[in-house]
Coordinates of C-alpha atoms and ligand atoms in Angstrom, one line a residue:
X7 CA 29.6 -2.4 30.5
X8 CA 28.2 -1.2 26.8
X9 CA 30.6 -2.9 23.7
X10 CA 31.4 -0.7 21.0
X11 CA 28.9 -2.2 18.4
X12 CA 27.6 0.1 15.1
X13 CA 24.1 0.5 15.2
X14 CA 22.5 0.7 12.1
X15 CA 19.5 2.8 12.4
X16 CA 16.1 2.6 10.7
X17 CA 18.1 -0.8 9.3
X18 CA 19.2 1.1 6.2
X19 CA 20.8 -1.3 3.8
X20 CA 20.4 -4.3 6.0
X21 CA 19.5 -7.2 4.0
X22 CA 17.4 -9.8 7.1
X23 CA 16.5 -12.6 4.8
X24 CA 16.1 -14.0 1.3
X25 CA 12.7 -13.8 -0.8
X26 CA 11.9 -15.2 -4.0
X27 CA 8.8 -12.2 -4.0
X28 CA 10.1 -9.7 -5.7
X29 CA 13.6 -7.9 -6.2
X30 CA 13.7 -4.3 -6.5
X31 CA 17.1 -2.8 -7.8
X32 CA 17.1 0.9 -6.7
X33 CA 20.0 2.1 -8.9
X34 CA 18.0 1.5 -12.3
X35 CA 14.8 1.5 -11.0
X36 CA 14.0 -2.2 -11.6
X37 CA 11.2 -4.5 -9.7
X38 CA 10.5 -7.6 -10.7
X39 CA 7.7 -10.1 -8.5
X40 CA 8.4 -13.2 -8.8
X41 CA 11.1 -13.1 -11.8
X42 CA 8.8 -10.5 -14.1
X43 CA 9.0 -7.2 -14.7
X44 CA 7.1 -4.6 -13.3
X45 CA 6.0 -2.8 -16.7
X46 CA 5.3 -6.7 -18.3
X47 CA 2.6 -7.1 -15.8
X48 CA 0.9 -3.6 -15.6
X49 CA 0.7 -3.7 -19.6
X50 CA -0.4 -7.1 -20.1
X51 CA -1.4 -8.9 -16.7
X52 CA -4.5 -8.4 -14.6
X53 CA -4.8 -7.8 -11.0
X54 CA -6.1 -11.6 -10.6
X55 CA -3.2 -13.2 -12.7
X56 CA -0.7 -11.0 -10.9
X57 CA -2.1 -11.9 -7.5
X58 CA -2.1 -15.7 -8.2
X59 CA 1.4 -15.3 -9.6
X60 CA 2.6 -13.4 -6.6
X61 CA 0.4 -16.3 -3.7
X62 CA 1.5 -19.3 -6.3
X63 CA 4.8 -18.7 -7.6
X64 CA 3.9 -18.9 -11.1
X65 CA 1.6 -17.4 -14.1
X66 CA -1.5 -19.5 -13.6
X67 CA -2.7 -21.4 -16.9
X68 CA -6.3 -20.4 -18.1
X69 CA -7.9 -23.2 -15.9
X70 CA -6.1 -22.4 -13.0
X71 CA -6.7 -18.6 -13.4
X72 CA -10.7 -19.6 -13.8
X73 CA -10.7 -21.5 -10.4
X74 CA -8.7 -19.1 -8.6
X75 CA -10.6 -15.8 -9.6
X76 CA -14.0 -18.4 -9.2
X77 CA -12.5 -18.2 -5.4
X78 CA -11.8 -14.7 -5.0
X79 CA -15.2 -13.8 -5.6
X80 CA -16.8 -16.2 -3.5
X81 CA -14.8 -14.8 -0.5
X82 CA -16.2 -11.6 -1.1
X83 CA -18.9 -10.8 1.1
X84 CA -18.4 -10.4 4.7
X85 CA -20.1 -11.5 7.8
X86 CA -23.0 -9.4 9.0
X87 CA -21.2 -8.6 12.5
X88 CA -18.2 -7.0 10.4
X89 CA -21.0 -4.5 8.8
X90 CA -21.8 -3.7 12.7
X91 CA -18.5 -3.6 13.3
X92 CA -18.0 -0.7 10.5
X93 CA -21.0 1.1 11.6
X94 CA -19.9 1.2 14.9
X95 CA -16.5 2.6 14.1
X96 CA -17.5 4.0 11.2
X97 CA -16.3 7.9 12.1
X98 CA -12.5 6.5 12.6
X99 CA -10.3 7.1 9.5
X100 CA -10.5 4.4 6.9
X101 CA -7.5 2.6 7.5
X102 CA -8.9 2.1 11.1
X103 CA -12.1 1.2 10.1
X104 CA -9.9 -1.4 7.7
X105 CA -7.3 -2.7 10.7
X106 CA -10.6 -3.2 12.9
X107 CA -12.4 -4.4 10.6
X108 CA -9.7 -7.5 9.2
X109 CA -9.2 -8.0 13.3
X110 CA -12.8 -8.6 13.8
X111 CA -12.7 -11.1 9.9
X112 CA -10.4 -13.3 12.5
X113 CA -13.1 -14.2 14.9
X114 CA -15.3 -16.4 12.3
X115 CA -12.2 -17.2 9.6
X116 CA -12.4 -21.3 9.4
X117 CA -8.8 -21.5 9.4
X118 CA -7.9 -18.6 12.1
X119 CA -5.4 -20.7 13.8
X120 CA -3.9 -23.0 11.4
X121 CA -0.6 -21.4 10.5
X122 CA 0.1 -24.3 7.7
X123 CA 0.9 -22.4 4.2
X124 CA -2.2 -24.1 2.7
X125 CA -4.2 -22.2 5.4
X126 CA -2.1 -19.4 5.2
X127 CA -2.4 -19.2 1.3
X128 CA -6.8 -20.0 1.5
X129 CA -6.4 -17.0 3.9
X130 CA -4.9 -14.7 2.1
X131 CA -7.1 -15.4 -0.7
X132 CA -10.2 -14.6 1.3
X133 CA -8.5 -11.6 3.0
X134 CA -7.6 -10.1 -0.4
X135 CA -11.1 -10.6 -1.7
X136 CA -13.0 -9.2 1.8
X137 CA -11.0 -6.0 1.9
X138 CA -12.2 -4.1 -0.7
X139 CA -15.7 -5.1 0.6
X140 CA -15.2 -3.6 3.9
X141 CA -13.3 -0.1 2.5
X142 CA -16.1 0.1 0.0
X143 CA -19.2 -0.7 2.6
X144 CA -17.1 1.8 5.7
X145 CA -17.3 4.8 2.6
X146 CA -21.1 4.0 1.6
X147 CA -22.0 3.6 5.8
X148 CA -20.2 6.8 6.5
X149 CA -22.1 8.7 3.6
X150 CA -25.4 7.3 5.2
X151 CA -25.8 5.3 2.0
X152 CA -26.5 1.1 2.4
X153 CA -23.4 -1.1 1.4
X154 CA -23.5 -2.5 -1.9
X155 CA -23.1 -6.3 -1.9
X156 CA -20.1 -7.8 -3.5
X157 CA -21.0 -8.5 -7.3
X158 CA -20.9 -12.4 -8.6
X159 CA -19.2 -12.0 -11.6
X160 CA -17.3 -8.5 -12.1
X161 CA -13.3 -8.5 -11.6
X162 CA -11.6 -7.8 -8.8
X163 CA -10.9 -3.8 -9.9
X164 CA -14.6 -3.4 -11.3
X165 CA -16.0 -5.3 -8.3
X166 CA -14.2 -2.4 -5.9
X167 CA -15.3 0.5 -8.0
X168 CA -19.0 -0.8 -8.1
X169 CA -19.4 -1.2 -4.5
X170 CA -18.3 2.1 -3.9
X171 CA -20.4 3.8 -6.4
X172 CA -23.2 1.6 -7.0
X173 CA -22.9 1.6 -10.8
X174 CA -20.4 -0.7 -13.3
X175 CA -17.1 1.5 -13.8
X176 CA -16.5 2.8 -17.3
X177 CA -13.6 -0.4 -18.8
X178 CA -10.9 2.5 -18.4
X179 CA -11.5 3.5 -15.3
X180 CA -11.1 -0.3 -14.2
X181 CA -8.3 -0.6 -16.3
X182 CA -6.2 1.5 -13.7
X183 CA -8.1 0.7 -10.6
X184 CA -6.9 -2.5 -11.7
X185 CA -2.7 -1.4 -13.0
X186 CA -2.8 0.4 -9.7
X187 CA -3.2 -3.0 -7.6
X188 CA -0.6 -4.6 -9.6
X189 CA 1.6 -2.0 -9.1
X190 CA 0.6 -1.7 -5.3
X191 CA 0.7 -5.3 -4.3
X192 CA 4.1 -6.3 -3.4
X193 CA 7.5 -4.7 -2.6
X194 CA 10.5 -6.0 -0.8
X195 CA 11.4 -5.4 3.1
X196 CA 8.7 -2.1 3.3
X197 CA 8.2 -1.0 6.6
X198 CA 4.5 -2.9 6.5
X199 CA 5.6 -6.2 4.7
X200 CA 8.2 -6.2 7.6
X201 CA 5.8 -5.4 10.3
X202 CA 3.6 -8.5 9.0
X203 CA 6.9 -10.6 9.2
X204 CA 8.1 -9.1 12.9
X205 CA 4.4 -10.8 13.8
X206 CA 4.6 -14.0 11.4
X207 CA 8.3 -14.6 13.4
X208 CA 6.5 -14.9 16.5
X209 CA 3.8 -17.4 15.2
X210 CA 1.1 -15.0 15.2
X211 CA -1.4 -15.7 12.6
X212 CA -2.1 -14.3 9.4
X213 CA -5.0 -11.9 10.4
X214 CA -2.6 -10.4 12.7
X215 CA 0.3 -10.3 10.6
X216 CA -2.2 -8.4 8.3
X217 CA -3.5 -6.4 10.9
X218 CA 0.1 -5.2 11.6
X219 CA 1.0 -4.4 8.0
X220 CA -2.5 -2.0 7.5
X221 CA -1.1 -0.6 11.1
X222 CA 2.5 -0.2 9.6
X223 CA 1.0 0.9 6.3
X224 CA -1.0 4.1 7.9
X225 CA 1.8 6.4 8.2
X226 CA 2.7 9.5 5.9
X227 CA 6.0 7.7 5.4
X228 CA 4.9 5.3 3.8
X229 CA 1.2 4.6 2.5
X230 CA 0.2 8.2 3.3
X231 CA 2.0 9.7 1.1
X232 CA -1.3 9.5 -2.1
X233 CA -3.6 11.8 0.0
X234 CA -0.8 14.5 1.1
X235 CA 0.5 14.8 -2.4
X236 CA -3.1 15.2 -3.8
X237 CA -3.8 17.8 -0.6
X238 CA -0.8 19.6 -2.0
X239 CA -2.3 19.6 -5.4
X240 CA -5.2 21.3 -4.2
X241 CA -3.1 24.1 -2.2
X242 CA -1.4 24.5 -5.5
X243 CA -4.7 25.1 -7.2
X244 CA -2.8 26.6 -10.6
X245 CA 0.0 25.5 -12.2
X246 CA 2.2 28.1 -12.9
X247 CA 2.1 28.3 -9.0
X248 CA 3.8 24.8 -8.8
X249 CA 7.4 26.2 -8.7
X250 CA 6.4 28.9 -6.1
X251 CA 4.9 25.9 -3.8
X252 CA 7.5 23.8 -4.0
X253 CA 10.6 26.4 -3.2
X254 CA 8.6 27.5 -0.3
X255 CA 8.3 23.5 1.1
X256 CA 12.2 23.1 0.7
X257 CA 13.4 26.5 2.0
X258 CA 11.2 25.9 5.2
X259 CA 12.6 22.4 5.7
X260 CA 9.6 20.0 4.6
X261 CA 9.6 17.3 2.0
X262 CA 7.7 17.5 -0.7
X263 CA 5.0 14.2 -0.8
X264 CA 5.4 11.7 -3.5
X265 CA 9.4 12.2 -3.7
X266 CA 11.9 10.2 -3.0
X267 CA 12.2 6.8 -1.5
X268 CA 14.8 4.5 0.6
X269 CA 15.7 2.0 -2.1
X270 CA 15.1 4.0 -5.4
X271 CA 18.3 6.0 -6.4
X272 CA 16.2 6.7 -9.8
X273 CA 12.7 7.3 -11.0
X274 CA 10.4 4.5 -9.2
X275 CA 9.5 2.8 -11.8
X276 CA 5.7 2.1 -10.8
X277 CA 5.0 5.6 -10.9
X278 CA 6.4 5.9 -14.8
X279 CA 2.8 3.4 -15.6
X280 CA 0.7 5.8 -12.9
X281 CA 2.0 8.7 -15.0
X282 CA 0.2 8.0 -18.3
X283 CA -2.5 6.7 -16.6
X284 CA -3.3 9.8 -14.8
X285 CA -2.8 12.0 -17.8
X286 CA -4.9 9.8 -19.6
X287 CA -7.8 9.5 -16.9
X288 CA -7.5 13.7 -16.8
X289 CA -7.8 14.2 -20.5
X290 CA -11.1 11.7 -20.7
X291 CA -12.7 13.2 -17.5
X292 CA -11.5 16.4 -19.1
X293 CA -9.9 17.1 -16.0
X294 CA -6.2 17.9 -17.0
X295 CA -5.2 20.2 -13.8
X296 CA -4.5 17.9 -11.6
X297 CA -2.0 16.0 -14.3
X298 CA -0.7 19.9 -15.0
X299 CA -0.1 21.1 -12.0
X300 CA 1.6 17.6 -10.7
X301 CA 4.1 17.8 -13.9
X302 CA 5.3 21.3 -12.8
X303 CA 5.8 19.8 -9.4
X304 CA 8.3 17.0 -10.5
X305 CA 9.4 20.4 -12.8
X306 CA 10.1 21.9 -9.6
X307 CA 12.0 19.0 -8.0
X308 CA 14.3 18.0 -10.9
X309 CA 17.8 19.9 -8.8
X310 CA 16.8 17.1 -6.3
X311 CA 17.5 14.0 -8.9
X312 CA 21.4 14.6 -8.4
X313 CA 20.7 13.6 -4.7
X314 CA 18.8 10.5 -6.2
X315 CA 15.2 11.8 -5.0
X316 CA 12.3 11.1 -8.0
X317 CA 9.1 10.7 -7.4
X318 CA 7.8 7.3 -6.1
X319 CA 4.7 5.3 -6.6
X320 CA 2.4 7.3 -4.6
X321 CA 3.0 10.6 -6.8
X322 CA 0.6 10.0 -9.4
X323 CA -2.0 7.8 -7.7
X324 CA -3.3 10.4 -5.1
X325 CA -4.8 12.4 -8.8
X326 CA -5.7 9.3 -10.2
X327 CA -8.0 8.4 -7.2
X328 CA -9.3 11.7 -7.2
X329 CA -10.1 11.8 -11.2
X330 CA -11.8 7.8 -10.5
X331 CA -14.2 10.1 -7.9
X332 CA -12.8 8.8 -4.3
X333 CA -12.0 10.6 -1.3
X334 CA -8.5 11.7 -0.9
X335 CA -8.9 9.7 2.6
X336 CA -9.2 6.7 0.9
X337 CA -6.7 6.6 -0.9
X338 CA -3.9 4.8 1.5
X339 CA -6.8 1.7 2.0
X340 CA -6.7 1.8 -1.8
X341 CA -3.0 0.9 -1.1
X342 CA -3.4 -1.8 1.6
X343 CA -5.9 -3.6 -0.8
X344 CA -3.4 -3.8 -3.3
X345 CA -1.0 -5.0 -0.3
X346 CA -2.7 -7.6 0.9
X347 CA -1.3 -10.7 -1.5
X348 CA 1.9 -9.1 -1.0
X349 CA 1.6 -9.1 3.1
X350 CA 0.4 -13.2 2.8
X351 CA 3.2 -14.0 0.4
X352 CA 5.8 -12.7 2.9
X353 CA 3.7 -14.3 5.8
X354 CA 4.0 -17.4 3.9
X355 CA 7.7 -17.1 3.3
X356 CA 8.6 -15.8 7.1
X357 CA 6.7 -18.8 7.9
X358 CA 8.6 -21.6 5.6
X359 CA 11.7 -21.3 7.4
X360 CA 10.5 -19.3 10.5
X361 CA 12.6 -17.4 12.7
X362 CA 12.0 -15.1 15.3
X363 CA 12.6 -11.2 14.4
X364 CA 14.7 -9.7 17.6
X365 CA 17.2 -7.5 16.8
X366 CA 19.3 -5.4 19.5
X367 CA 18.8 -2.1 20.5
X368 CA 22.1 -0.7 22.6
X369 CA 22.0 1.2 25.9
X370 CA 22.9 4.7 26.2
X371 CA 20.9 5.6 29.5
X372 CA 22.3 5.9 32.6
X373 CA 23.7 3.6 34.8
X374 CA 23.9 2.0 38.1
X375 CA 21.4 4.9 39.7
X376 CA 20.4 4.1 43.4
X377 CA 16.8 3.2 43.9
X378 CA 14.9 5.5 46.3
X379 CA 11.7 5.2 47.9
X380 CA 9.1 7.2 46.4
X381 CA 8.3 9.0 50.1
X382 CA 12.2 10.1 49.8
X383 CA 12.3 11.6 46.5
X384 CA 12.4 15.4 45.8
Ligands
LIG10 N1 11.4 16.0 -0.3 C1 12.5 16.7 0.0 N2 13.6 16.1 0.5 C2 13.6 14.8 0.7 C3 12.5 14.0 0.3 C4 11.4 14.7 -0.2 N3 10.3 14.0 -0.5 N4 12.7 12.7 0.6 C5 14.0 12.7 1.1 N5 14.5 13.9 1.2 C6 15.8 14.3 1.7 C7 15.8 14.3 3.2 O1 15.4 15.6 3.7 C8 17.2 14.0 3.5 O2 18.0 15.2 3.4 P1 19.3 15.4 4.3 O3 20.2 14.3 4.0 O4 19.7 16.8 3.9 O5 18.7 15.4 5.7 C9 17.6 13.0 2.4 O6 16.7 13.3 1.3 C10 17.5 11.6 2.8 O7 16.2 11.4 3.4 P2 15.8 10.3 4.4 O8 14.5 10.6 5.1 O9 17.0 10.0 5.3 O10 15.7 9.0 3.4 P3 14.8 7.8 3.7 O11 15.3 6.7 2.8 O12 14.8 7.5 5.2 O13 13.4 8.3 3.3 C11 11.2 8.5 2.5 C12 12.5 7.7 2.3 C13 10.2 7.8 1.5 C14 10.6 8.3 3.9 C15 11.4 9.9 2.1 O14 11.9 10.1 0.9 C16 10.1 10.8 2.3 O15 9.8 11.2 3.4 N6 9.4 11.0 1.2 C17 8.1 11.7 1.2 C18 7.0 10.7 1.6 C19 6.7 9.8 0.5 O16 6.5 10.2 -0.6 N7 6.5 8.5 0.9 C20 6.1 7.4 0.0 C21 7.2 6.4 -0.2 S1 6.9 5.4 -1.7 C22 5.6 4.4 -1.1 C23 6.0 3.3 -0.2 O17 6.6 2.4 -0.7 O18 5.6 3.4 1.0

């Protein structure tokens, strides 16, 4: 017999555990990693502090900052078979090419099945630093061009940007590569960040946990939402046709990319740092449309704020990418490398006082039906 039991679907306001990561309060659009705010670190932090503060619990000291950036970029490069890897799979979307490719990291990782948090943690470290090597190498394979080795001494934003383009990126253009993986790199229960936990539960190792948050991370939902607001940009084209485009979305039942998100009852406030940034970019590259047109979009949607939807993180990032010179298919690995510490931290975390994810799904088939032999069937 099936109990009367509530079932609360896509686990909307379930809290599962406890985190010390980061705490995001929806109703005032507040996130704060590991007891700073959000705005504190994308003015004044850098991708590498924010990263060690996120994997360490702490803002390093100058010292420790030196020895853990001095490891970041010696876990750059990537084995040659991961380069064969890419080429082979090289026509599969990016985020493929980047699941595969962080799979295929775990056959040669020294510490693949030691699930200890020191291992974890040297893991992560080297996972964080290889990613943007294998988006970067899968974009210049796939253009026919040769990968462009990991540089020894450029940061962790200017590193990414060189290997895609072959050249040093102009210090702004860093700058927000660089804002943008702060702001990207951790955020509560997310459907990815659980995904990696549903795998740490079961003792799985990092690279899968990993694997299962790019996985988690692919979908339009969630990390996809960069490339189909910056598609929409471009069926916009003008902005006085902003309004137009957006009534037409609503009336015929669609949402409008880049709006509204489960825990943010106000303006997500990663997207208020993308904002100036992408004006900014557009008025240096004097490119100022795609700013323009994206303004008369959140225009548009302002009715909506009474039902609490604003834009989200991924509003402004999709024209930022774009204005920086990368693919719009790109853009949700651009995501995932800012994930990664994030993923490890919460890897780390599940793992510390592990526990098995298995929740309950209730029965509403059928019941009791007679079992008859295939030859006897209609
Ligand atoms: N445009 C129009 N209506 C929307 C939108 C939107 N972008 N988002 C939510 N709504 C409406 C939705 O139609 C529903 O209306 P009704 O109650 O009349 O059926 C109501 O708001 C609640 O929507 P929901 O899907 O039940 O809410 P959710 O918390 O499950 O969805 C969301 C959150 C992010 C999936 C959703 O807002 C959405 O699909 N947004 C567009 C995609 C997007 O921008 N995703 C990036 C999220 S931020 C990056 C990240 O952290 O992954």
């Amino acid at each position: 017999m099936v109990t009367e039991v509530a079932v609360n679907r896509g686990l909307r306001g379930v809290y599962f555990d406890t985190t010390t990561a980061s705490m995001i309060d929806g109703d005032v659009g507040r996130l704060i990693y590991r007891g700073y705010e959000i705005g504190d670190l994308a003015l004044h932090s850098t991708a590498e502090e924010t990263f060690y503060l996120l994997l360490k619990g702490k803002l390093p000291t100058r010292a420790e900052l030196d020895a853990f950036d001095a490891e970041m970029k010696q876990s750059r490069p990537i084995p040659d078979y991961v380069y064969q890897v890419i080429r082979l799979v090289q026509k599969a979307h990016p985020m493929d090419v980047l699941r595969t490719a962080v799979s295929a990291l775990a056959a040669t990782d020294p510490d693949v099945d030691d699930n200890s948090l020191e291992a974890t943690l040297r893991k992560g470290i080297r996972l964080t630093a290889q990613a943007p090597t294998i988006v970067a190498a899968h974009y210049r394979i796939r253009n026919g061009l040769p990968p462009v080795p990991p540089h020894p001494s450029l940061s962790h934003a200017e590193n990414f940007l060189y290997m895609l383009f072959n050249q040093k990126p102009a210090p702004e253009d860093a700058k927000l590569m660089d804002t943008d993986f702060i702001l990207h790199a951790e955020h509560g229960a997310n459907a990815s960040a659980f995904a990696a936990r549903v795998a740490a539960g079961t003792a799985a190792d990092l690279h899968a946990a990993v694997t299962a948050g790019i996985a988690t991370l692919k979908g339009p939902m969630h990390g996809g939402a960069a490339e189909a607001v910056m598609k929409m940009a471009v069926d916009i084209g003008e902005e006085d046709h902003a309004q137009e485009y957006v009534r037409h979305v609503l009336e015929s039942g669609g949402r409008v990319m880049g709006f509204g998100h489960r825990v943010y009852r106000v303006e997500d406030p990663r997207a208020r740092y993308l904002r100036d940034g992408c004006r900014r970019l557009g008025e240096q590259k004097g490119d100022p449309k795609w700013f323009r047109i994206l303004s008369r979009v959140e225009d548009a949607m302002q009715p909506y704020r009474a039902r609490g939807i604003y834009v989200n993180v991924d509003f402004w990032a999709g024209a930022i990418y774009h204005l920086l010179g990368i693919p719009e298919d790109l853009f949700i690995s651009i995501f995932a490398l800012g994930r990664v510490p994030g993923w490890t931290l919460q890897v780390m975390e599940q793992y510390s006082n592990n526990i098995l994810i298995r929740p309950l799904l209730k029965y509403v088939g059928p019941m009791n039906l007679k079992y008859i032999p295939i030859e006897l069937r209609g």
